PDB file of C-alpha atoms and ligand atoms in Angstrom:
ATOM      1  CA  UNK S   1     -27.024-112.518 135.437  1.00 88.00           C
ATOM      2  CA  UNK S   2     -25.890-115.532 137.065  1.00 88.00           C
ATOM      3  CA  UNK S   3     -24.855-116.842 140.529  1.00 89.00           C
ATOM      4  CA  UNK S   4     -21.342-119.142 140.254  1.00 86.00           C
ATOM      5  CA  UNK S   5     -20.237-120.438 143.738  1.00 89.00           C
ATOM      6  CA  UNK S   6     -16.555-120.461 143.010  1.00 85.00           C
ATOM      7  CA  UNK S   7     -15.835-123.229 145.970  1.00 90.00           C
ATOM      8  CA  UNK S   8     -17.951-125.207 144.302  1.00 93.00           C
ATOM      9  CA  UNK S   9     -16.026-124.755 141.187  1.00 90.00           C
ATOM     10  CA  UNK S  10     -12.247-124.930 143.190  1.00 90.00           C
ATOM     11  CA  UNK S  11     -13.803-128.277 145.090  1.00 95.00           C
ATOM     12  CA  UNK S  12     -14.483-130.228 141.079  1.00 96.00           C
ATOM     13  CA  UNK S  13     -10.867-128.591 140.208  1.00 94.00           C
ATOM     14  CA  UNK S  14      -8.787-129.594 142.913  1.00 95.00           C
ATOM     15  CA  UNK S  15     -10.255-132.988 144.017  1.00 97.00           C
ATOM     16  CA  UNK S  16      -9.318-133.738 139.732  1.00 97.00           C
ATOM     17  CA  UNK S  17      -5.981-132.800 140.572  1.00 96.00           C
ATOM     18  CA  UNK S  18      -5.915-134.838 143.978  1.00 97.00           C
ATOM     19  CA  UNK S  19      -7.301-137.828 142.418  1.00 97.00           C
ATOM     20  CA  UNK S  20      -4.960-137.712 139.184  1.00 97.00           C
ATOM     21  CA  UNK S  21      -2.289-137.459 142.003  1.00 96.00           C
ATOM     22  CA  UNK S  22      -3.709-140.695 144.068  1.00 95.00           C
ATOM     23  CA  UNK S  23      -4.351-143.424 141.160  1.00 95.00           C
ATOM     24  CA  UNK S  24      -5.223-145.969 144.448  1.00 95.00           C
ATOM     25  CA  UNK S  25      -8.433-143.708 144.925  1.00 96.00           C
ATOM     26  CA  UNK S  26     -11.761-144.940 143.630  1.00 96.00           C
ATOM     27  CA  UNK S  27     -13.032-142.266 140.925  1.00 93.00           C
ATOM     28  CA  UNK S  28     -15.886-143.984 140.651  1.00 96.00           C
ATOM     29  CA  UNK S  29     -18.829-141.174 140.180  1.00 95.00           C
ATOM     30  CA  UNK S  30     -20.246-142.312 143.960  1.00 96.00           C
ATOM     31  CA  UNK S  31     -17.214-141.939 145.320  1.00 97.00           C
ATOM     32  CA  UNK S  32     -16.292-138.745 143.500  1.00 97.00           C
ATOM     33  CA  UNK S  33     -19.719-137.027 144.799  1.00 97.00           C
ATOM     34  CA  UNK S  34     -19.381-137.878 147.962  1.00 97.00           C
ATOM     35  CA  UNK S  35     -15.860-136.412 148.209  1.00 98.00           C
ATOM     36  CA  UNK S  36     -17.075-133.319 146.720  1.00 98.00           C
ATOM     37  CA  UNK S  37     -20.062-133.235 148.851  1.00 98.00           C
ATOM     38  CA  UNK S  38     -18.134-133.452 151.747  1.00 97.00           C
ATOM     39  CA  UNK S  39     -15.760-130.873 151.018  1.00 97.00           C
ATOM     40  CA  UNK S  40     -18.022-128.859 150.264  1.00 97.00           C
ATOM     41  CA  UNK S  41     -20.317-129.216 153.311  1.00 97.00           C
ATOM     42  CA  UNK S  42     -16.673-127.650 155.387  1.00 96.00           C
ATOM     43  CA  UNK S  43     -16.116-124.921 153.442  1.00 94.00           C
ATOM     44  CA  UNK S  44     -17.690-121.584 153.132  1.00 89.00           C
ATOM     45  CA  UNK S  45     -19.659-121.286 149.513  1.00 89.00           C
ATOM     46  CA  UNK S  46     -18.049-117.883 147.540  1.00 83.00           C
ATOM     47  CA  UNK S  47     -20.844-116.488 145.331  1.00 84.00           C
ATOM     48  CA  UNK S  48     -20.088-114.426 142.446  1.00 82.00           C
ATOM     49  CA  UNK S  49     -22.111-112.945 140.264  1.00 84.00           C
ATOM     50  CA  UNK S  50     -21.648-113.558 136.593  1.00 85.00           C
ATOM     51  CA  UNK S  51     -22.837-111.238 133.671  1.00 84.00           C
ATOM     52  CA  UNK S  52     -22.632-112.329 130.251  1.00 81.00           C
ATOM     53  CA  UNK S  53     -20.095-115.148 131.246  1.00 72.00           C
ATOM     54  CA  UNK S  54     -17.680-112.570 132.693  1.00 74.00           C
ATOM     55  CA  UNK S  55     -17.096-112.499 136.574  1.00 70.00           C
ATOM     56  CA  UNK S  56     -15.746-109.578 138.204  1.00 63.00           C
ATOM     57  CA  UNK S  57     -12.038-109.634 138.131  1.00 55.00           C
ATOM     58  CA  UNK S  58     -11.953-107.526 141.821  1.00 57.00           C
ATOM     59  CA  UNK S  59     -13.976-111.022 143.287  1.00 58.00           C
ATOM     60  CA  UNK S  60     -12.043-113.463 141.597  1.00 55.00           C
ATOM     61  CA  UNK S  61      -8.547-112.198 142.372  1.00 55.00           C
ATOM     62  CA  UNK S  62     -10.039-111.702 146.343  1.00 57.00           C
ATOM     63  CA  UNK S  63     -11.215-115.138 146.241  1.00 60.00           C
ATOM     64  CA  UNK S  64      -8.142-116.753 145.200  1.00 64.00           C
ATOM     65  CA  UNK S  65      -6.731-116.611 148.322  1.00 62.00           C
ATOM     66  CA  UNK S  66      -9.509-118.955 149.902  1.00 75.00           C
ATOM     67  CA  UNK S  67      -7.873-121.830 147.354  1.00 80.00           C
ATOM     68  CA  UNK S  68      -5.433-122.954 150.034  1.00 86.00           C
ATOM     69  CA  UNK S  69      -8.246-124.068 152.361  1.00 90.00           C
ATOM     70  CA  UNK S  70      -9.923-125.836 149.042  1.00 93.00           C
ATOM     71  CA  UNK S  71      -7.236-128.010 148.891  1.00 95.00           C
ATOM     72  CA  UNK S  72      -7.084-128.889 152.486  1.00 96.00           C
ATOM     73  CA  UNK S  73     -10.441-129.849 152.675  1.00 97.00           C
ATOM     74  CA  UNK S  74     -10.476-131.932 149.661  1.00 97.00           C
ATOM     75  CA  UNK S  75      -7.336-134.147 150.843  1.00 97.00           C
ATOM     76  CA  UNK S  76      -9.310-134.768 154.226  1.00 98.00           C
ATOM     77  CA  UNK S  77     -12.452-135.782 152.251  1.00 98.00           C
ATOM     78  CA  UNK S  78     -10.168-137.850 150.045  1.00 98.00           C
ATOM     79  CA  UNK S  79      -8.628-139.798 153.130  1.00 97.00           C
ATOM     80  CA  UNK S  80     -11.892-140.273 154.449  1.00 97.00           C
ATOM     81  CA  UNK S  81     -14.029-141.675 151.284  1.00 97.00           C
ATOM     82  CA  UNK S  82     -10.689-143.651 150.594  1.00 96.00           C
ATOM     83  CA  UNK S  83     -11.285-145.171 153.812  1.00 95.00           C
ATOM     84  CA  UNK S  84     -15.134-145.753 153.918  1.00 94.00           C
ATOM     85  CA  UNK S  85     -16.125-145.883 150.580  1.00 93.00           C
ATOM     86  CA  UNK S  86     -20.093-145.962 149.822  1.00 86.00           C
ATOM     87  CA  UNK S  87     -19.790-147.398 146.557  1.00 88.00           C
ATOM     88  CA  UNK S  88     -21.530-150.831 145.706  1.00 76.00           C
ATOM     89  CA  UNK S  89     -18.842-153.495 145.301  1.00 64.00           C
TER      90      UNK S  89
HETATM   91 ZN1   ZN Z   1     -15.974-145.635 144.362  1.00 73.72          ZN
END
């Protein structure tokens, strides 16, 4: 068995989508993390357990509805990175 925090997994997802979305974003892997990172750091983790690569399907679709406040969370970390990136020149 195996522990998957789904936000973390939503956080990678959407802040791709976000980024493919905002080409004048740095993507650089600094920046990237730290978006993540703090996106993560608002947002409550969702554990799920995995068995044999299959999560529970009861979870999952429960969990789906958290996606909204994903998103939300990624665009402020975007906007904030964006504006302060820690990136080396
Ligand atoms: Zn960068």
């Amino acid at each position: 068995m195996k522990l998957i925090n789904y936000t973390e997994k939503w956080v990678w997802e959407v802040l791709e989508e976000v980024l493919a979305e905002h080409p004048d974003v740095c993507c650089c892997e600094q920046c990237r993390y730290d978006m993540a990172a703090l996106a993560l750091n608002n947002l409550k983790p969702n554990y799920v357990i995995s068995k044999h690569g299959q999560v529970y399907t009861k979870t999952k679709m429960l969990l789906q509805q958290n996606k909204t406040d994903v998103l939300t969370e990624v665009l402020k970390a975007v906007g904030k990175i964006h504006k302060n990136p820690h990136h080396l020149e």
